[in-house]
Amino acid sequence: MLRFQFFVSWALVTLVYGYSSTCELYIAPSRIPGAGRGIFAGKDFRTDDMLEVDASLTVPYNHTSRMSLAHYVYSCNEEEFSMINFGIGCLLNYVPSKVAVMHLWADDQVNSGASGALPYTNTTQVYFQTTDNVSAGDELYVSYGESWFEERDGFDEVDIDPTHINTSYTLQELDERGVCLSDVMVATSGIAIANHGLHAFRTFRKGELVTVTPVLALPMDIVRDTRDLSVLMNYVWTEPDSRVGLFPLGHAAMINHAPTRTGDDSPPDPVDPFDGDYRSDEAIQYYANVEVGWFDWAAFVADRNETLRLSRQRQLRPAKLDATFEEIVDTAYAPLDLAFFATRDIHVGEELFVDYGRSWEAQFQNWLYDSSSDAVIFRHPVHLPPGFLPAHWQVNGAA
């Protein structure tokens, strides 16, 4: 197995990948009945091409088995833990006759690192590469294991051998129906304590859609039970009184926190992503440059007017929000999607930041600087804007 740190500086990222106007990977509605979204090739790939490297997060098995996380995890060397990936690893569908992707652990030993005090995931990385030639427009499939569907309930509508239908798109259809995932890239964060962050791989205009991620709906009581053995809670998006937490499956989970800029705040200093020393400048003040909203694939695909459909996405309320608490957390797959929109013009190489909420920031500052605190770990969910989640999901909400 390979043994090196992949998430590095922007200089090395551009040396390895270079800039390209071609989108390499899309997320779009799958053409497999019942499969939801899928990952599609935006260009031709050859056998053994590297697709992506994902960060991984460990969660105790006895907790994942009680949530929909159970359908998205990978096994690891420690039987009491499961691992989940941030990126395409949890978004690839499975069709036995069409598998063309495999995963490789970045280390010989897949370690959980579950008891560490760091506030972020810092465990083994996972490489995804092709095992066959893939044509532009094809959906990418990975193996879940021969008996995966037989061992699980809730996937009866998924046609795992759709030889009777075309599962590919044309590139024009992908541009119309999909969202480019390779417009953003994970690399070393400008904030040292954050470890890694998500960066823009092209320019974005104010109001433009930056990225999309499917989210699992998890019961917050079980999420809180993991606090001593996992950093899962730090990656869950919720509201203070909600019984439901949203867990991003894609790269959006790697977006770090920065406060929302107010009229009294001075603008951030300009950042050169290719200057290897810029991260050492402690005077740099970061502000949120993306904001979170709901995303609905049906509405996105139906409206071909780019400006209008993005405006409508920011105002929509997905029908699945009407589900009861029991219905939403018992959904076997990711039932909802979050979108991230640029709040100002974003330049290529800039790190993306979203506001985690005042409560999160206050608790993090206390953990970081209060030497009298007896807390050895930081655990706090990301707080969504007030009213983002339905009132009937709250602790005292109506059924």
mmCIF file of C-alpha atoms in Angstrom:
data_model
loop_
_atom_site.group_PDB
_atom_site.id
_atom_site.type_symbol
_atom_site.label_atom_id
_atom_site.label_comp_id
_atom_site.label_asym_id
_atom_site.label_seq_id
_atom_site.Cartn_x
_atom_site.Cartn_y
_atom_site.Cartn_z
ATOM 1 C CA MET A 1 0.000 0.000 0.000
ATOM 2 C CA LEU A 2 1.023 3.614 -0.469
ATOM 3 C CA ARG A 3 2.263 5.464 2.587
ATOM 4 C CA PHE A 4 2.333 9.254 2.372
ATOM 5 C CA GLN A 5 0.284 12.324 3.230
ATOM 6 C CA PHE A 6 -1.868 13.285 0.241
ATOM 7 C CA PHE A 7 -3.586 16.444 1.382
ATOM 8 C CA VAL A 8 -0.864 19.012 0.821
ATOM 9 C CA SER A 9 -0.360 22.605 -0.235
ATOM 10 C CA TRP A 10 -1.938 24.201 -3.272
ATOM 11 C CA ALA A 11 1.416 24.396 -5.034
ATOM 12 C CA LEU A 12 1.714 20.600 -5.086
ATOM 13 C CA VAL A 13 -1.960 20.150 -5.943
ATOM 14 C CA THR A 14 -1.549 22.226 -9.074
ATOM 15 C CA LEU A 15 1.710 20.484 -9.934
ATOM 16 C CA VAL A 16 -0.014 17.090 -9.804
ATOM 17 C CA TYR A 17 -3.365 18.009 -11.317
ATOM 18 C CA GLY A 18 -2.914 21.277 -13.152
ATOM 19 C CA TYR A 19 -5.856 23.527 -13.880
ATOM 20 C CA SER A 20 -8.420 22.322 -16.377
ATOM 21 C CA SER A 21 -11.708 23.650 -17.642
ATOM 22 C CA THR A 22 -12.927 20.046 -17.926
ATOM 23 C CA CYS A 23 -15.001 18.736 -15.040
ATOM 24 C CA GLU A 24 -13.638 15.307 -14.167
ATOM 25 C CA LEU A 25 -16.350 14.108 -11.774
ATOM 26 C CA TYR A 26 -20.038 15.002 -11.573
ATOM 27 C CA ILE A 27 -22.784 14.164 -9.118
ATOM 28 C CA ALA A 28 -26.159 13.769 -10.827
ATOM 29 C CA PRO A 29 -29.374 11.739 -10.519
ATOM 30 C CA SER A 30 -28.568 8.099 -11.266
ATOM 31 C CA ARG A 31 -30.432 6.410 -14.094
ATOM 32 C CA ILE A 32 -30.630 3.234 -12.030
ATOM 33 C CA PRO A 33 -34.169 2.966 -10.651
ATOM 34 C CA GLY A 34 -34.194 3.699 -6.917
ATOM 35 C CA ALA A 35 -30.486 4.540 -6.685
ATOM 36 C CA GLY A 36 -30.805 8.279 -6.006
ATOM 37 C CA ARG A 37 -27.691 10.193 -7.059
ATOM 38 C CA GLY A 38 -24.590 8.802 -8.716
ATOM 39 C CA ILE A 39 -21.030 9.787 -9.585
ATOM 40 C CA PHE A 40 -20.298 10.245 -13.301
ATOM 41 C CA ALA A 41 -17.104 10.586 -15.319
ATOM 42 C CA GLY A 42 -16.653 13.973 -16.958
ATOM 43 C CA LYS A 43 -13.848 12.655 -19.132
ATOM 44 C CA ASP A 44 -12.423 9.326 -20.323
ATOM 45 C CA PHE A 45 -10.516 7.406 -17.652
ATOM 46 C CA ARG A 46 -8.102 4.558 -18.265
ATOM 47 C CA THR A 47 -7.466 1.533 -16.056
ATOM 48 C CA ASP A 48 -5.576 2.419 -12.843
ATOM 49 C CA ASP A 49 -6.307 6.142 -13.111
ATOM 50 C CA MET A 50 -6.583 7.862 -9.725
ATOM 51 C CA LEU A 51 -10.019 9.382 -9.185
ATOM 52 C CA GLU A 52 -9.801 10.842 -5.711
ATOM 53 C CA VAL A 53 -8.376 10.524 -2.211
ATOM 54 C CA ASP A 54 -10.848 10.850 0.664
ATOM 55 C CA ALA A 55 -10.416 11.565 4.338
ATOM 56 C CA SER A 56 -11.915 8.965 6.650
ATOM 57 C CA LEU A 57 -13.707 9.143 9.972
ATOM 58 C CA THR A 58 -14.057 6.318 12.480
ATOM 59 C CA VAL A 59 -17.252 5.631 14.448
ATOM 60 C CA PRO A 60 -17.832 2.817 16.962
ATOM 61 C CA TYR A 61 -19.592 -0.085 15.253
ATOM 62 C CA ASN A 62 -22.223 -0.378 17.973
ATOM 63 C CA HIS A 63 -23.280 3.182 17.111
ATOM 64 C CA THR A 64 -23.160 2.998 13.314
ATOM 65 C CA SER A 65 -25.260 -0.164 13.423
ATOM 66 C CA ARG A 66 -28.081 1.846 15.052
ATOM 67 C CA MET A 67 -28.142 4.547 12.370
ATOM 68 C CA SER A 68 -28.300 4.865 8.595
ATOM 69 C CA LEU A 69 -24.508 5.261 8.752
ATOM 70 C CA ALA A 70 -24.452 1.452 8.740
ATOM 71 C CA HIS A 71 -25.107 1.492 4.970
ATOM 72 C CA TYR A 72 -22.201 3.826 4.166
ATOM 73 C CA VAL A 73 -19.248 2.585 6.228
ATOM 74 C CA TYR A 74 -16.156 0.543 5.410
ATOM 75 C CA SER A 75 -14.663 -2.054 7.721
ATOM 76 C CA CYS A 76 -11.232 -1.505 9.280
ATOM 77 C CA ASN A 77 -8.635 -3.435 11.274
ATOM 78 C CA GLU A 78 -10.335 -2.697 14.566
ATOM 79 C CA GLU A 79 -13.519 -4.739 14.698
ATOM 80 C CA GLU A 80 -15.245 -2.398 17.123
ATOM 81 C CA PHE A 81 -14.987 0.525 14.680
ATOM 82 C CA SER A 82 -16.293 1.368 11.232
ATOM 83 C CA MET A 83 -14.896 3.986 8.846
ATOM 84 C CA ILE A 84 -16.748 6.464 6.679
ATOM 85 C CA ASN A 85 -15.265 8.571 3.864
ATOM 86 C CA PHE A 86 -15.813 12.208 2.933
ATOM 87 C CA GLY A 87 -16.028 12.379 -0.859
ATOM 88 C CA ILE A 88 -17.092 10.066 -3.663
ATOM 89 C CA GLY A 89 -16.421 7.002 -1.477
ATOM 90 C CA CYS A 90 -19.893 7.162 0.058
ATOM 91 C CA LEU A 91 -21.628 8.328 -3.129
ATOM 92 C CA LEU A 92 -20.632 5.615 -5.604
ATOM 93 C CA ASN A 93 -23.404 3.181 -6.509
ATOM 94 C CA TYR A 94 -23.017 -0.580 -6.962
ATOM 95 C CA VAL A 95 -23.962 -2.619 -10.013
ATOM 96 C CA PRO A 96 -22.122 -5.979 -9.939
ATOM 97 C CA SER A 97 -21.735 -6.280 -13.699
ATOM 98 C CA LYS A 98 -20.415 -2.719 -14.107
ATOM 99 C CA VAL A 99 -17.900 -2.251 -11.270
ATOM 100 C CA ALA A 100 -14.923 -0.202 -12.510
ATOM 101 C CA VAL A 101 -13.656 1.425 -9.286
ATOM 102 C CA MET A 102 -11.735 0.032 -6.318
ATOM 103 C CA HIS A 103 -10.533 1.549 -3.048
ATOM 104 C CA LEU A 104 -7.106 1.296 -1.409
ATOM 105 C CA TRP A 105 -6.161 2.343 2.097
ATOM 106 C CA ALA A 106 -3.270 4.795 2.251
ATOM 107 C CA ASP A 107 -1.587 2.908 5.113
ATOM 108 C CA ASP A 108 -0.810 -0.745 5.697
ATOM 109 C CA GLN A 109 -2.658 -0.500 9.006
ATOM 110 C CA VAL A 110 -6.088 1.096 8.998
ATOM 111 C CA ASN A 111 -6.059 2.787 12.373
ATOM 112 C CA SER A 112 -9.080 4.247 14.060
ATOM 113 C CA GLY A 113 -7.318 6.939 16.095
ATOM 114 C CA ALA A 114 -10.655 7.101 17.856
ATOM 115 C CA SER A 115 -9.469 8.236 21.259
ATOM 116 C CA GLY A 116 -7.406 11.205 20.018
ATOM 117 C CA ALA A 117 -8.058 14.689 21.381
ATOM 118 C CA LEU A 118 -7.898 16.470 18.011
ATOM 119 C CA PRO A 119 -11.165 18.131 16.953
ATOM 120 C CA TYR A 120 -10.992 16.866 13.370
ATOM 121 C CA THR A 121 -10.696 13.575 11.535
ATOM 122 C CA ASN A 122 -7.057 12.584 11.257
ATOM 123 C CA THR A 123 -7.215 8.925 10.332
ATOM 124 C CA THR A 124 -6.358 6.817 7.315
ATOM 125 C CA GLN A 125 -7.002 8.179 3.831
ATOM 126 C CA VAL A 126 -8.664 6.160 1.092
ATOM 127 C CA TYR A 127 -7.645 6.095 -2.578
ATOM 128 C CA PHE A 128 -10.208 5.455 -5.309
ATOM 129 C CA GLN A 129 -8.935 4.367 -8.710
ATOM 130 C CA THR A 130 -10.346 2.758 -11.825
ATOM 131 C CA THR A 131 -10.065 -0.963 -12.523
ATOM 132 C CA ASP A 132 -11.223 -0.638 -16.138
ATOM 133 C CA ASN A 133 -11.563 1.971 -18.864
ATOM 134 C CA VAL A 134 -14.434 4.393 -18.270
ATOM 135 C CA SER A 135 -15.944 6.642 -20.936
ATOM 136 C CA ALA A 136 -17.003 10.231 -20.368
ATOM 137 C CA GLY A 137 -20.632 10.281 -19.222
ATOM 138 C CA ASP A 138 -20.554 6.808 -17.621
ATOM 139 C CA GLU A 139 -21.668 6.310 -14.034
ATOM 140 C CA LEU A 140 -18.877 4.994 -11.814
ATOM 141 C CA TYR A 141 -19.565 1.906 -9.700
ATOM 142 C CA VAL A 142 -17.714 0.329 -6.792
ATOM 143 C CA SER A 143 -18.300 -3.080 -5.193
ATOM 144 C CA TYR A 144 -20.213 -3.211 -1.916
ATOM 145 C CA GLY A 145 -19.676 -6.959 -1.557
ATOM 146 C CA GLU A 146 -21.650 -9.808 -3.107
ATOM 147 C CA SER A 147 -24.287 -10.089 -0.376
ATOM 148 C CA TRP A 148 -24.640 -6.399 0.497
ATOM 149 C CA PHE A 149 -28.208 -5.941 -0.769
ATOM 150 C CA GLU A 150 -29.405 -9.277 0.631
ATOM 151 C CA GLU A 151 -28.199 -8.308 4.116
ATOM 152 C CA ARG A 152 -30.045 -4.961 4.243
ATOM 153 C CA ASP A 153 -33.599 -3.681 4.202
ATOM 154 C CA GLY A 154 -34.763 -0.479 2.532
ATOM 155 C CA PHE A 155 -33.198 -0.950 -0.912
ATOM 156 C CA ASP A 156 -35.873 -3.051 -2.612
ATOM 157 C CA GLU A 157 -36.438 -0.460 -5.355
ATOM 158 C CA VAL A 158 -32.803 -0.436 -6.496
ATOM 159 C CA ASP A 159 -32.238 -2.359 -9.740
ATOM 160 C CA ILE A 160 -28.680 -3.651 -9.222
ATOM 161 C CA ASP A 161 -28.345 -5.181 -12.675
ATOM 162 C CA PRO A 162 -29.961 -2.692 -15.072
ATOM 163 C CA THR A 163 -28.802 -4.274 -18.328
ATOM 164 C CA HIS A 164 -32.015 -3.134 -19.961
ATOM 165 C CA ILE A 165 -31.385 0.608 -19.567
ATOM 166 C CA ASN A 166 -28.724 3.127 -20.512
ATOM 167 C CA THR A 167 -26.991 4.210 -17.297
ATOM 168 C CA SER A 168 -24.849 6.941 -18.912
ATOM 169 C CA TYR A 169 -25.328 10.598 -19.801
ATOM 170 C CA THR A 170 -23.890 12.682 -22.587
ATOM 171 C CA LEU A 171 -21.573 15.446 -21.394
ATOM 172 C CA GLN A 172 -24.194 18.006 -22.359
ATOM 173 C CA GLU A 173 -26.729 16.185 -20.187
ATOM 174 C CA LEU A 174 -24.267 16.143 -17.292
ATOM 175 C CA ASP A 175 -23.785 19.889 -17.612
ATOM 176 C CA GLU A 176 -27.566 20.343 -17.489
ATOM 177 C CA ARG A 177 -28.459 17.745 -14.839
ATOM 178 C CA GLY A 178 -25.332 17.455 -12.694
ATOM 179 C CA VAL A 179 -23.081 19.452 -10.407
ATOM 180 C CA CYS A 180 -19.313 19.343 -10.890
ATOM 181 C CA LEU A 181 -17.536 17.894 -7.845
ATOM 182 C CA SER A 182 -14.031 18.614 -9.101
ATOM 183 C CA ASP A 183 -14.645 22.372 -8.911
ATOM 184 C CA VAL A 184 -13.458 22.072 -5.297
ATOM 185 C CA MET A 185 -10.410 20.325 -3.853
ATOM 186 C CA VAL A 186 -9.299 19.209 -0.389
ATOM 187 C CA ALA A 187 -5.886 20.630 0.579
ATOM 188 C CA THR A 188 -4.044 21.918 3.637
ATOM 189 C CA SER A 189 -6.071 24.550 5.473
ATOM 190 C CA GLY A 190 -4.842 28.083 6.113
ATOM 191 C CA ILE A 191 -5.927 27.532 9.721
ATOM 192 C CA ALA A 192 -3.351 25.319 11.422
ATOM 193 C CA ILE A 193 -5.698 23.752 13.972
ATOM 194 C CA ALA A 194 -8.127 22.841 11.184
ATOM 195 C CA ASN A 195 -5.642 20.510 9.452
ATOM 196 C CA HIS A 196 -7.383 20.331 6.042
ATOM 197 C CA GLY A 197 -9.973 22.410 4.263
ATOM 198 C CA LEU A 198 -11.952 22.662 1.045
ATOM 199 C CA HIS A 199 -10.624 25.019 -1.628
ATOM 200 C CA ALA A 200 -12.046 26.494 -4.825
ATOM 201 C CA PHE A 201 -10.555 24.906 -7.942
ATOM 202 C CA ARG A 202 -12.088 27.577 -10.162
ATOM 203 C CA THR A 203 -13.549 31.048 -9.718
ATOM 204 C CA PHE A 204 -17.116 31.454 -8.450
ATOM 205 C CA ARG A 205 -19.348 34.490 -8.767
ATOM 206 C CA LYS A 206 -21.338 35.813 -5.828
ATOM 207 C CA GLY A 207 -24.558 33.782 -5.527
ATOM 208 C CA GLU A 208 -23.201 30.875 -7.591
ATOM 209 C CA LEU A 209 -23.597 27.258 -6.519
ATOM 210 C CA VAL A 210 -20.214 26.030 -5.257
ATOM 211 C CA THR A 211 -20.907 22.417 -4.311
ATOM 212 C CA VAL A 212 -23.624 19.984 -3.253
ATOM 213 C CA THR A 213 -23.591 17.127 -0.768
ATOM 214 C CA PRO A 214 -26.147 14.446 0.104
ATOM 215 C CA VAL A 215 -26.723 14.221 3.867
ATOM 216 C CA LEU A 216 -27.821 11.423 6.170
ATOM 217 C CA ALA A 217 -30.435 12.183 8.831
ATOM 218 C CA LEU A 218 -29.071 10.903 12.142
ATOM 219 C CA PRO A 219 -30.689 10.809 15.599
ATOM 220 C CA MET A 220 -28.772 13.293 17.751
ATOM 221 C CA ASP A 221 -29.058 11.184 20.895
ATOM 222 C CA ILE A 222 -26.956 8.436 19.301
ATOM 223 C CA VAL A 223 -24.555 10.979 17.803
ATOM 224 C CA ARG A 224 -23.924 12.430 21.276
ATOM 225 C CA ASP A 225 -23.238 8.941 22.635
ATOM 226 C CA THR A 226 -20.169 8.738 20.354
ATOM 227 C CA ARG A 227 -18.439 11.783 21.851
ATOM 228 C CA ASP A 228 -15.754 9.922 23.814
ATOM 229 C CA LEU A 229 -14.712 7.612 20.974
ATOM 230 C CA SER A 230 -15.241 9.560 17.759
ATOM 231 C CA VAL A 231 -15.258 13.077 16.305
ATOM 232 C CA LEU A 232 -18.525 12.296 14.494
ATOM 233 C CA MET A 233 -20.384 15.024 16.388
ATOM 234 C CA ASN A 234 -18.058 17.715 15.005
ATOM 235 C CA TYR A 235 -19.215 16.903 11.462
ATOM 236 C CA VAL A 236 -22.968 16.829 12.111
ATOM 237 C CA TRP A 237 -25.121 19.847 11.208
ATOM 238 C CA THR A 238 -28.115 20.546 13.432
ATOM 239 C CA GLU A 239 -29.956 23.123 15.553
ATOM 240 C CA PRO A 240 -29.790 23.329 19.367
ATOM 241 C CA ASP A 241 -33.195 21.726 20.022
ATOM 242 C CA SER A 242 -33.423 19.419 17.025
ATOM 243 C CA ARG A 243 -33.474 15.652 17.433
ATOM 244 C CA VAL A 244 -32.113 15.297 13.872
ATOM 245 C CA GLY A 245 -28.541 15.909 12.741
ATOM 246 C CA LEU A 246 -27.468 16.111 9.095
ATOM 247 C CA PHE A 247 -24.238 14.296 8.238
ATOM 248 C CA PRO A 248 -22.594 15.373 4.929
ATOM 249 C CA LEU A 249 -21.287 12.496 2.825
ATOM 250 C CA GLY A 250 -19.317 14.570 0.328
ATOM 251 C CA HIS A 251 -16.415 17.005 0.441
ATOM 252 C CA ALA A 252 -18.593 19.741 1.939
ATOM 253 C CA ALA A 253 -17.878 18.146 5.325
ATOM 254 C CA MET A 254 -14.333 19.537 4.949
ATOM 255 C CA ILE A 255 -15.459 23.196 4.817
ATOM 256 C CA ASN A 256 -14.045 24.962 7.874
ATOM 257 C CA HIS A 257 -15.604 27.648 10.047
ATOM 258 C CA ALA A 258 -15.218 31.393 9.791
ATOM 259 C CA PRO A 259 -17.569 34.066 11.149
ATOM 260 C CA THR A 260 -19.940 35.972 8.910
ATOM 261 C CA ARG A 261 -18.533 39.346 7.972
ATOM 262 C CA THR A 262 -20.506 42.303 9.317
ATOM 263 C CA GLY A 263 -20.403 45.926 8.212
ATOM 264 C CA ASP A 264 -17.867 46.702 10.928
ATOM 265 C CA ASP A 265 -15.437 43.988 9.859
ATOM 266 C CA SER A 266 -12.505 44.874 7.666
ATOM 267 C CA PRO A 267 -12.138 42.745 4.541
ATOM 268 C CA PRO A 268 -9.718 39.819 4.729
ATOM 269 C CA ASP A 269 -6.186 40.312 3.510
ATOM 270 C CA PRO A 270 -5.548 38.998 -0.010
ATOM 271 C CA VAL A 271 -4.209 35.437 -0.075
ATOM 272 C CA ASP A 272 -1.852 34.000 -2.656
ATOM 273 C CA PRO A 273 -2.565 30.234 -2.798
ATOM 274 C CA PHE A 274 0.841 29.573 -4.352
ATOM 275 C CA ASP A 275 2.817 31.390 -1.652
ATOM 276 C CA GLY A 276 4.083 28.634 0.623
ATOM 277 C CA ASP A 277 4.477 31.033 3.565
ATOM 278 C CA TYR A 278 1.069 32.701 3.581
ATOM 279 C CA ARG A 279 -0.395 30.304 6.149
ATOM 280 C CA SER A 280 2.145 31.418 8.736
ATOM 281 C CA ASP A 281 0.703 34.945 8.766
ATOM 282 C CA GLU A 282 -1.383 35.012 11.939
ATOM 283 C CA ALA A 283 -2.736 38.448 11.039
ATOM 284 C CA ILE A 284 -4.953 37.056 8.287
ATOM 285 C CA GLN A 285 -8.627 37.259 9.253
ATOM 286 C CA TYR A 286 -10.949 34.834 7.509
ATOM 287 C CA TYR A 287 -14.669 35.353 6.977
ATOM 288 C CA ALA A 288 -17.323 32.980 5.663
ATOM 289 C CA ASN A 289 -17.518 33.057 1.873
ATOM 290 C CA VAL A 290 -20.229 30.412 1.389
ATOM 291 C CA GLU A 291 -23.619 29.878 2.987
ATOM 292 C CA VAL A 292 -25.702 26.746 3.312
ATOM 293 C CA GLY A 293 -29.106 26.068 1.758
ATOM 294 C CA TRP A 294 -31.298 23.162 0.696
ATOM 295 C CA PHE A 295 -30.906 21.488 -2.661
ATOM 296 C CA ASP A 296 -33.529 19.603 -4.643
ATOM 297 C CA TRP A 297 -32.491 17.552 -7.661
ATOM 298 C CA ALA A 298 -35.918 17.433 -9.294
ATOM 299 C CA ALA A 299 -36.259 21.216 -9.230
ATOM 300 C CA PHE A 300 -32.664 21.677 -10.385
ATOM 301 C CA VAL A 301 -33.059 19.374 -13.392
ATOM 302 C CA ALA A 302 -36.496 20.722 -14.342
ATOM 303 C CA ASP A 303 -35.399 24.359 -14.632
ATOM 304 C CA ARG A 304 -32.888 24.895 -17.459
ATOM 305 C CA ASN A 305 -32.449 28.625 -16.764
ATOM 306 C CA GLU A 306 -29.236 28.703 -14.712
ATOM 307 C CA THR A 307 -29.873 32.030 -12.968
ATOM 308 C CA LEU A 308 -33.486 31.285 -12.121
ATOM 309 C CA ARG A 309 -32.942 27.726 -10.922
ATOM 310 C CA LEU A 310 -30.174 28.741 -8.513
ATOM 311 C CA SER A 311 -32.365 31.525 -7.165
ATOM 312 C CA ARG A 312 -35.217 29.063 -6.659
ATOM 313 C CA GLN A 313 -32.916 26.521 -5.020
ATOM 314 C CA ARG A 314 -32.108 29.073 -2.340
ATOM 315 C CA GLN A 315 -35.807 29.496 -1.551
ATOM 316 C CA LEU A 316 -37.064 25.929 -1.771
ATOM 317 C CA ARG A 317 -38.246 23.663 1.001
ATOM 318 C CA PRO A 318 -37.781 19.953 0.158
ATOM 319 C CA ALA A 319 -40.916 17.811 0.539
ATOM 320 C CA LYS A 320 -38.994 15.318 2.708
ATOM 321 C CA LEU A 321 -38.931 17.920 5.498
ATOM 322 C CA ASP A 322 -42.565 17.012 6.137
ATOM 323 C CA ALA A 323 -41.491 13.537 7.315
ATOM 324 C CA THR A 324 -41.760 12.738 10.997
ATOM 325 C CA PHE A 325 -38.641 12.333 13.120
ATOM 326 C CA GLU A 326 -39.031 8.555 13.027
ATOM 327 C CA GLU A 327 -39.520 8.496 9.255
ATOM 328 C CA ILE A 328 -36.532 10.692 8.447
ATOM 329 C CA VAL A 329 -33.985 8.953 10.721
ATOM 330 C CA ASP A 330 -35.195 5.499 9.649
ATOM 331 C CA THR A 331 -34.541 6.292 5.969
ATOM 332 C CA ALA A 332 -31.840 3.848 4.847
ATOM 333 C CA TYR A 333 -30.228 6.246 2.355
ATOM 334 C CA ALA A 334 -29.321 9.947 2.401
ATOM 335 C CA PRO A 335 -32.767 11.586 2.056
ATOM 336 C CA LEU A 336 -31.703 15.227 1.692
ATOM 337 C CA ASP A 337 -29.065 17.400 0.047
ATOM 338 C CA LEU A 338 -27.320 20.571 1.161
ATOM 339 C CA ALA A 339 -26.052 23.233 -1.243
ATOM 340 C CA PHE A 340 -23.345 25.826 -0.632
ATOM 341 C CA PHE A 341 -23.585 29.195 -2.364
ATOM 342 C CA ALA A 342 -20.875 31.843 -2.727
ATOM 343 C CA THR A 343 -21.604 34.945 -0.629
ATOM 344 C CA ARG A 344 -19.000 36.925 -2.552
ATOM 345 C CA ASP A 345 -16.760 36.381 -5.555
ATOM 346 C CA ILE A 346 -14.325 33.530 -4.799
ATOM 347 C CA HIS A 347 -11.013 33.186 -6.591
ATOM 348 C CA VAL A 348 -9.288 29.979 -7.606
ATOM 349 C CA GLY A 349 -7.234 28.567 -4.735
ATOM 350 C CA GLU A 350 -9.212 30.294 -1.979
ATOM 351 C CA GLU A 351 -10.250 28.207 0.978
ATOM 352 C CA LEU A 352 -13.987 27.934 1.521
ATOM 353 C CA PHE A 353 -15.468 28.911 4.883
ATOM 354 C CA VAL A 354 -18.981 28.704 6.295
ATOM 355 C CA ASP A 355 -20.321 30.066 9.580
ATOM 356 C CA TYR A 356 -20.795 27.222 12.108
ATOM 357 C CA GLY A 357 -22.750 29.509 14.455
ATOM 358 C CA ARG A 358 -21.929 31.614 17.514
ATOM 359 C CA SER A 359 -22.374 28.766 19.989
ATOM 360 C CA TRP A 360 -19.860 26.611 18.117
ATOM 361 C CA GLU A 361 -17.344 29.447 17.912
ATOM 362 C CA ALA A 362 -17.668 30.304 21.618
ATOM 363 C CA GLN A 363 -17.229 26.680 22.668
ATOM 364 C CA PHE A 364 -14.254 26.224 20.360
ATOM 365 C CA GLN A 365 -12.543 29.349 21.663
ATOM 366 C CA ASN A 366 -13.050 28.125 25.236
ATOM 367 C CA TRP A 367 -11.560 24.750 24.360
ATOM 368 C CA LEU A 368 -8.652 26.326 22.525
ATOM 369 C CA TYR A 369 -7.626 29.019 24.993
ATOM 370 C CA ASP A 370 -9.102 28.300 28.432
ATOM 371 C CA SER A 371 -6.307 26.519 30.285
ATOM 372 C CA SER A 372 -8.569 26.094 33.325
ATOM 373 C CA SER A 373 -11.024 23.983 31.352
ATOM 374 C CA ASP A 374 -11.008 20.306 32.258
ATOM 375 C CA ALA A 375 -12.207 19.332 28.776
ATOM 376 C CA VAL A 376 -9.605 17.279 26.917
ATOM 377 C CA ILE A 377 -11.690 16.870 23.777
ATOM 378 C CA PHE A 378 -13.783 19.244 21.707
ATOM 379 C CA ARG A 379 -17.186 17.987 20.624
ATOM 380 C CA HIS A 380 -19.802 20.342 19.231
ATOM 381 C CA PRO A 381 -22.077 20.012 16.184
ATOM 382 C CA VAL A 382 -22.215 22.650 13.474
ATOM 383 C CA HIS A 383 -25.252 24.869 14.015
ATOM 384 C CA LEU A 384 -27.502 25.536 11.041
ATOM 385 C CA PRO A 385 -29.257 28.922 10.706
ATOM 386 C CA PRO A 386 -32.278 29.202 13.059
ATOM 387 C CA GLY A 387 -35.415 27.685 11.537
ATOM 388 C CA PHE A 388 -33.474 25.715 8.935
ATOM 389 C CA LEU A 389 -34.777 22.383 10.247
ATOM 390 C CA PRO A 390 -38.507 21.685 10.743
ATOM 391 C CA ALA A 391 -40.001 22.567 14.115
ATOM 392 C CA HIS A 392 -41.591 19.107 14.410
ATOM 393 C CA TRP A 393 -38.080 17.569 14.608
ATOM 394 C CA GLN A 394 -37.350 19.512 17.773
ATOM 395 C CA VAL A 395 -37.336 17.915 21.203
ATOM 396 C CA ASN A 396 -40.765 19.365 21.995
ATOM 397 C CA GLY A 397 -41.969 19.528 18.403
ATOM 398 C CA ALA A 398 -45.376 18.343 17.284
ATOM 399 C CA ALA A 399 -45.600 14.863 15.781
#
